[in-house]
C-alpha positions as a Python dict, from the first residue, in 0.01 Angstrom:
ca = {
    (1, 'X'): (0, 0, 0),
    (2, 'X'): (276, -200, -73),
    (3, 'X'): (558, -81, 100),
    (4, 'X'): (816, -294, -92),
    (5, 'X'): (706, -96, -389),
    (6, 'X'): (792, 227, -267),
    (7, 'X'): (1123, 82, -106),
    (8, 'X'): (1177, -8, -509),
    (9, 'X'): (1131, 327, -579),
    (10, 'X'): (1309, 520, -349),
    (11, 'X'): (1632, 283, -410),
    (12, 'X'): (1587, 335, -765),
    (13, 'X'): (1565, 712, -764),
    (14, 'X'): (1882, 715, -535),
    (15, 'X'): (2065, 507, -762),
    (16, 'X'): (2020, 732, -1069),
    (17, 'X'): (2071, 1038, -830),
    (18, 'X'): (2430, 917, -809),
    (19, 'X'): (2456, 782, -1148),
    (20, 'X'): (2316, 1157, -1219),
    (21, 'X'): (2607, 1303, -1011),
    (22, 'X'): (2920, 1103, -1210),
    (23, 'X'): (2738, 1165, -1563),
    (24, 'X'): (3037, 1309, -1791),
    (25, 'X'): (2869, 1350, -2125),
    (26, 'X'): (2546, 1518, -2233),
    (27, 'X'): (2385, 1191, -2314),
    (28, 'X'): (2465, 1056, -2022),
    (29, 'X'): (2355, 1328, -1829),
    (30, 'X'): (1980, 1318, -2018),
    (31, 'X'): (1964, 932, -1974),
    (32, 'X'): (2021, 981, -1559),
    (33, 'X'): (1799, 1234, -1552),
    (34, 'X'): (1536, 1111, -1780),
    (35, 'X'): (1546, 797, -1517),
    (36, 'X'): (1554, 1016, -1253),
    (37, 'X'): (1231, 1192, -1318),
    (38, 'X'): (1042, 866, -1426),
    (39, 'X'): (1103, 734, -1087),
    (40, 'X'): (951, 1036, -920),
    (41, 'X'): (658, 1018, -1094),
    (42, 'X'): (613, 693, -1030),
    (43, 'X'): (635, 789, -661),
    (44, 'X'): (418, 1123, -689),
    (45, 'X'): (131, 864, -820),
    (46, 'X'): (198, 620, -518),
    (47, 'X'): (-175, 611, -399),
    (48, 'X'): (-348, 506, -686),
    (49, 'X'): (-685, 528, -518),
    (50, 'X'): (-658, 949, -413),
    (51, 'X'): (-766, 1150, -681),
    (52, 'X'): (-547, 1391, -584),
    (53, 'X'): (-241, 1157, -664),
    (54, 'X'): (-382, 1034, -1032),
    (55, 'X'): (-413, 1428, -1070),
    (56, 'X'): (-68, 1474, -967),
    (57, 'X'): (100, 1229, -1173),
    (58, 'X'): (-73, 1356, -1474),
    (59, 'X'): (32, 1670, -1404),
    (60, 'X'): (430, 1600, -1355),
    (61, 'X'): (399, 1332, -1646),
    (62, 'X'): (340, 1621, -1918),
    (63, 'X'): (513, 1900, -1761),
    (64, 'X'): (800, 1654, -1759),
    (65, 'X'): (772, 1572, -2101),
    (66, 'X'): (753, 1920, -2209),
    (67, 'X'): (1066, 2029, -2018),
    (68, 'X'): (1232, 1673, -2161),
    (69, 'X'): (1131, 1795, -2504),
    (70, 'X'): (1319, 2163, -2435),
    (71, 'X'): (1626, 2011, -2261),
    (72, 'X'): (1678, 1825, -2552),
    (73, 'X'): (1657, 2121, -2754),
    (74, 'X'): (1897, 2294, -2591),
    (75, 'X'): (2114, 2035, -2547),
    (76, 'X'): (2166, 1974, -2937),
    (77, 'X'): (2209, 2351, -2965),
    (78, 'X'): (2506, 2315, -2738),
    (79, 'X'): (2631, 2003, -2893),
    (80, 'X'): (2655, 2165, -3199),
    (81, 'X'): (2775, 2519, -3087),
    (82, 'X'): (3100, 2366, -2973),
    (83, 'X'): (3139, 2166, -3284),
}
């Protein structure tokens, strides 16, 4: 395993932690966190050759999706709520 890959990672996923923490809109906020969550798959599927870890990343990739798809959702409904 590469271990400058996963250094990558983990920088990457602690940059858009913080980006995450100074977001002030709603898009902003969904951007960070979008980023935020691809990066942690991508280090939930380090170890390409375990099963287990192909499993896993398949796994977080569509339950990710699906809560992406709701978040959105429900962040239009407040958009538009307060006008």
């Amino acid at each position: 395993m590469a271990i400058a890959k996963f250094l990558l990672f983990i920088l990457t996923t602690t940059l858009e932690g913080m980006f995450l923490c100074s977001a002030n809109e709603l898009i902003t906020i969904f951007v960070a966190l979008e980023c935020f969550s691809l990066c942690s798959y991508l280090l939930s599927g380090y170890t390409k050759k375990d099963v287990r870890s192909n499993e896993a990343i398949l796994k977080y990739l569509l339950m990710g999706e699906a809560s992406s798809s709701i978040q959105v959702h429900g962040l239009s409904w407040l958009y538009g709520s307060s006008g």
